[in-house]
Tab-separated table of C-alpha atoms in Angstrom:
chain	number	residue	atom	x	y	z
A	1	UNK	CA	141.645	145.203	224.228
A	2	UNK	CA	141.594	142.082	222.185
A	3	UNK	CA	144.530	140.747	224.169
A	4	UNK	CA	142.202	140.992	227.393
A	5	UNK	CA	139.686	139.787	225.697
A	6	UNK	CA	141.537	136.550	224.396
A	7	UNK	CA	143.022	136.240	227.668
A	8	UNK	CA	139.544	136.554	229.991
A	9	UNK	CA	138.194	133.893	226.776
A	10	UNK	CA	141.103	131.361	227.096
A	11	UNK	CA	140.699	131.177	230.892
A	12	UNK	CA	137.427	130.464	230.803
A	13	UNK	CA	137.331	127.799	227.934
A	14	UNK	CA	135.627	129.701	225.623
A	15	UNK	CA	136.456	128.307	222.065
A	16	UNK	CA	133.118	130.581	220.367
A	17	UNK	CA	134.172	133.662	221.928
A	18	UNK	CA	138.029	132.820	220.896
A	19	UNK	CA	136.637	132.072	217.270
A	20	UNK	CA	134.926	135.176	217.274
A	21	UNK	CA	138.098	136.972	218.696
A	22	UNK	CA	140.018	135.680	215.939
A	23	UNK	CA	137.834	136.625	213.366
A	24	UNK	CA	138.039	140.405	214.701
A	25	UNK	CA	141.887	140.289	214.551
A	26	UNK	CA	141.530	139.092	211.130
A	27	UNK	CA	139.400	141.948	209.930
A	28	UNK	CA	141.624	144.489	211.595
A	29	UNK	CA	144.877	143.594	210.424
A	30	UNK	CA	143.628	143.012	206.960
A	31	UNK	CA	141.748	146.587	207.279
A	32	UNK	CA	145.644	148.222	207.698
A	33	UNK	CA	146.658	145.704	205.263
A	34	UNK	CA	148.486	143.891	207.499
A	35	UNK	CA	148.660	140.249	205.430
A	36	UNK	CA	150.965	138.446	207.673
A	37	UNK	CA	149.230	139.181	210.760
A	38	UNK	CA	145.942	138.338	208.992
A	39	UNK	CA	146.987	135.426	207.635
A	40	UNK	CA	148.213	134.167	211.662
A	41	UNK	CA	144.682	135.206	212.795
A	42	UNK	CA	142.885	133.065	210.233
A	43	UNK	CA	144.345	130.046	210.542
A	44	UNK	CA	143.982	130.056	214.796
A	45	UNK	CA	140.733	130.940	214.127
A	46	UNK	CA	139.912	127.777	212.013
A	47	UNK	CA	141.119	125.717	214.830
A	48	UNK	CA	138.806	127.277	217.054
A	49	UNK	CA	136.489	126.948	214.633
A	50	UNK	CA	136.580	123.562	214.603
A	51	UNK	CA	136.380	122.929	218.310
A	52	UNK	CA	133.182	125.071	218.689
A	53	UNK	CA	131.721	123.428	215.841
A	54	UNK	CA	130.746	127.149	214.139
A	55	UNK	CA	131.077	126.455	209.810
A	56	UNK	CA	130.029	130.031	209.290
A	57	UNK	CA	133.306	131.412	211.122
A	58	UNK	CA	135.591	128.557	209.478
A	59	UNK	CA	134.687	129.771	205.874
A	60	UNK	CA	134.844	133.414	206.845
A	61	UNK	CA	137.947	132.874	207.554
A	62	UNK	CA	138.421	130.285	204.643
A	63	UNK	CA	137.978	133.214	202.547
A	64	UNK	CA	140.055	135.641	204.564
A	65	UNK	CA	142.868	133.247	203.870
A	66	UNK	CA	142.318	133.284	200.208
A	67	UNK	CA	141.709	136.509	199.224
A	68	UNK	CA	144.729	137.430	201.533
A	69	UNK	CA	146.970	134.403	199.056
A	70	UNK	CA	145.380	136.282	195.691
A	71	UNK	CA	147.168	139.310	197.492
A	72	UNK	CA	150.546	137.447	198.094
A	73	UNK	CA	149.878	136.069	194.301
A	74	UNK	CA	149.665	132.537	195.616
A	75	UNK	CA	146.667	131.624	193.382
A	76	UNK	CA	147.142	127.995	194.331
A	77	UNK	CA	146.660	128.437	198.320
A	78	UNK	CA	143.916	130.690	197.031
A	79	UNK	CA	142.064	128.170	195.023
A	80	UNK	CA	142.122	126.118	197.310
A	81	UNK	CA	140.938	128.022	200.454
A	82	UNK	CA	138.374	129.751	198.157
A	83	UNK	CA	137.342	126.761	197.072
A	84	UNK	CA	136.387	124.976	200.574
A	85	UNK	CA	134.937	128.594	201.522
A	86	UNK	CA	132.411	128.024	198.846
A	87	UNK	CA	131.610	124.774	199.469
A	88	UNK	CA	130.914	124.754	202.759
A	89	UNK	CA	128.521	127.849	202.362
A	90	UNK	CA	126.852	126.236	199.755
A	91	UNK	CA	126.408	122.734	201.385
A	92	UNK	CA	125.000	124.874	204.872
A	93	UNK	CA	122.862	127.038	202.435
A	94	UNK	CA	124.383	130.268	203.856
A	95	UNK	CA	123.720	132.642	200.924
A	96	UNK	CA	125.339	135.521	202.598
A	97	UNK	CA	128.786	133.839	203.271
A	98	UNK	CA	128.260	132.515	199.975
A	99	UNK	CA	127.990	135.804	198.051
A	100	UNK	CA	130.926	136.596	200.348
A	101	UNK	CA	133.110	133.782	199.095
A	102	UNK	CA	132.242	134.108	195.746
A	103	UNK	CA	133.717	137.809	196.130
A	104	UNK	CA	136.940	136.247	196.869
A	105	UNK	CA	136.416	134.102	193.800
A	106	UNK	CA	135.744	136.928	191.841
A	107	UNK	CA	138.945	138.486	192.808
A	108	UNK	CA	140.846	135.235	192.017
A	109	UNK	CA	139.537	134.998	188.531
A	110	UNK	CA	141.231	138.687	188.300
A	111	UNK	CA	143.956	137.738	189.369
A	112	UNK	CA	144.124	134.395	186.557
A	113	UNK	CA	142.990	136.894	184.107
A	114	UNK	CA	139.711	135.199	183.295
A	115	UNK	CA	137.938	138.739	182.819
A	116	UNK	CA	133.997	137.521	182.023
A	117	UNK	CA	134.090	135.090	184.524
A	118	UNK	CA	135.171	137.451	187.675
A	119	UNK	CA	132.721	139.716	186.308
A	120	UNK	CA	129.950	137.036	186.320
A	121	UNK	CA	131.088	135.988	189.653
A	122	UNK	CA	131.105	139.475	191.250
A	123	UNK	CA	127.685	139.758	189.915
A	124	UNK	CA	126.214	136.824	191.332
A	125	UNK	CA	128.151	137.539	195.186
A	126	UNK	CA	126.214	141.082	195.182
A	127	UNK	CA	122.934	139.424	194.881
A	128	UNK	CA	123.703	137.325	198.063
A	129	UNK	CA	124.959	139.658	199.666
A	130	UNK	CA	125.995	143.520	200.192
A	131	UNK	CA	129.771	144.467	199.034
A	132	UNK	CA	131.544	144.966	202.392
A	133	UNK	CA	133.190	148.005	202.501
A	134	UNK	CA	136.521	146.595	203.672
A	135	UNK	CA	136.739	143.862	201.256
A	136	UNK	CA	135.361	146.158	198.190
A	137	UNK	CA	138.158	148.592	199.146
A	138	UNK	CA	140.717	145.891	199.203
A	139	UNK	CA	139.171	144.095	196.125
A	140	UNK	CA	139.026	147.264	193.840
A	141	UNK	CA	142.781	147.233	192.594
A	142	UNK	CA	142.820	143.205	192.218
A	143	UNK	CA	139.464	143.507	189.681
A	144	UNK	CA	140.498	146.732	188.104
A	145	UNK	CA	142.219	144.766	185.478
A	146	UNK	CA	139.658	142.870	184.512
A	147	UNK	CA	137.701	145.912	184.191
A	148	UNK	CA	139.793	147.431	181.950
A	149	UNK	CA	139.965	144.335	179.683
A	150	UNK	CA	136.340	143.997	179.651
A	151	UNK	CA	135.880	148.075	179.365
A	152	UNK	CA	132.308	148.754	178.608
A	153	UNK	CA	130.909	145.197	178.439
A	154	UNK	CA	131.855	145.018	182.546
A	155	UNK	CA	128.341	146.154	183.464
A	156	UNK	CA	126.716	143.564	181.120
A	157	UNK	CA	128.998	140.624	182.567
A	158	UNK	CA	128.081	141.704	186.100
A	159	UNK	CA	124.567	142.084	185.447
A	160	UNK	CA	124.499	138.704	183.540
A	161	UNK	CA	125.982	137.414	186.414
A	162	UNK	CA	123.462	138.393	189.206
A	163	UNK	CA	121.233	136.350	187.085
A	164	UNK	CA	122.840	133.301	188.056
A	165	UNK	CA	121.105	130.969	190.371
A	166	UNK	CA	123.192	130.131	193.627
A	167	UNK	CA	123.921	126.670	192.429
A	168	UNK	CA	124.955	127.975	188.850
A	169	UNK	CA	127.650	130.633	190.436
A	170	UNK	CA	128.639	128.212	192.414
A	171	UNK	CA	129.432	126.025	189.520
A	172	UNK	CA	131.070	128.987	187.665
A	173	UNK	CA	133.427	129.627	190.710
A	174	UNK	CA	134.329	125.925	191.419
A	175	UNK	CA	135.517	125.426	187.412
């Protein structure tokens, strides 16, 4: 069906519905776990992004791209994507797609080992926004590290982050 769709979409010039197409690929190949395929998905996407002019899809699939590189273990490509994900949600003041970025950042602090401050960051994403189902599921092994190490102080280091301010968790995720 999406291959219909993307062909009825690319006949008919339309770069919003192809962003939008690409964004659904994304989610369902990263749903099966499918990284690679994922991974192809986003970065069309952000082209299409760009020519419809739509931020909010760009850093959706910003973050797609990094939380799929903390998966591969390429905590550089993840930084970085991560990075412009929350960035451009803050600068459009999109608190939901910044809470969901700052999930991804959450992850990637798991993945560096920095226990407290993926706590802190996962606390101050679920305040912006609910825990999507799909990404919590996908997220759960990457933090359950860090919630080991932290053991019972976890809950305090999540609540102390949903006290953050959007501007404070965003500089806690960007340092």
């Amino acid at each position: 069906m999406l291959d219909e769709a993307q062909e009825v979409f690319e006949q008919a010039g339309d770069h919003y519905g192809l962003s939008h197409l690409w964004m659904d690929r994304m989610l369902a190949a990263y749903s099966v776990g499918d990284l690679d395929s994922a991974n192809r998905a986003c970065e069309a996407g952000i082209e299409e992004q760009r020519m419809c002019g739509n931020r909010m899809y760009e850093q959706v699939l910003r973050t797609a791209l990094g939380a799929g590189a903390v998966h591969r273990g390429d905590l550089a490509t993840a930084r970085r994507e991560l990075t412009d994900a929350v960035t451009m949600a803050h600068e459009d003041q999109n608190l939901m797609q910044l809470g969901i970025a700052l999930q991804g950042m959450a992850v990637l602090a798991a993945a560096e080992r920095d226990s407290r401050r993926s706590a802190r960051l996962w606390g101050a994403a679920g305040t912006l926004c609910p825990y999507w189902p799909l990404f919590e599921r996908r997220y759960g092994p990457l933090l359950e590290p860090v919630r080991v190490d932290l053991g019972d102080s976890w809950d305090h280091e999540v609540a102390a982050g949903a006290q953050l301010s959007p501007d404070r968790a965003v500089a806690l995720a960007l340092d």
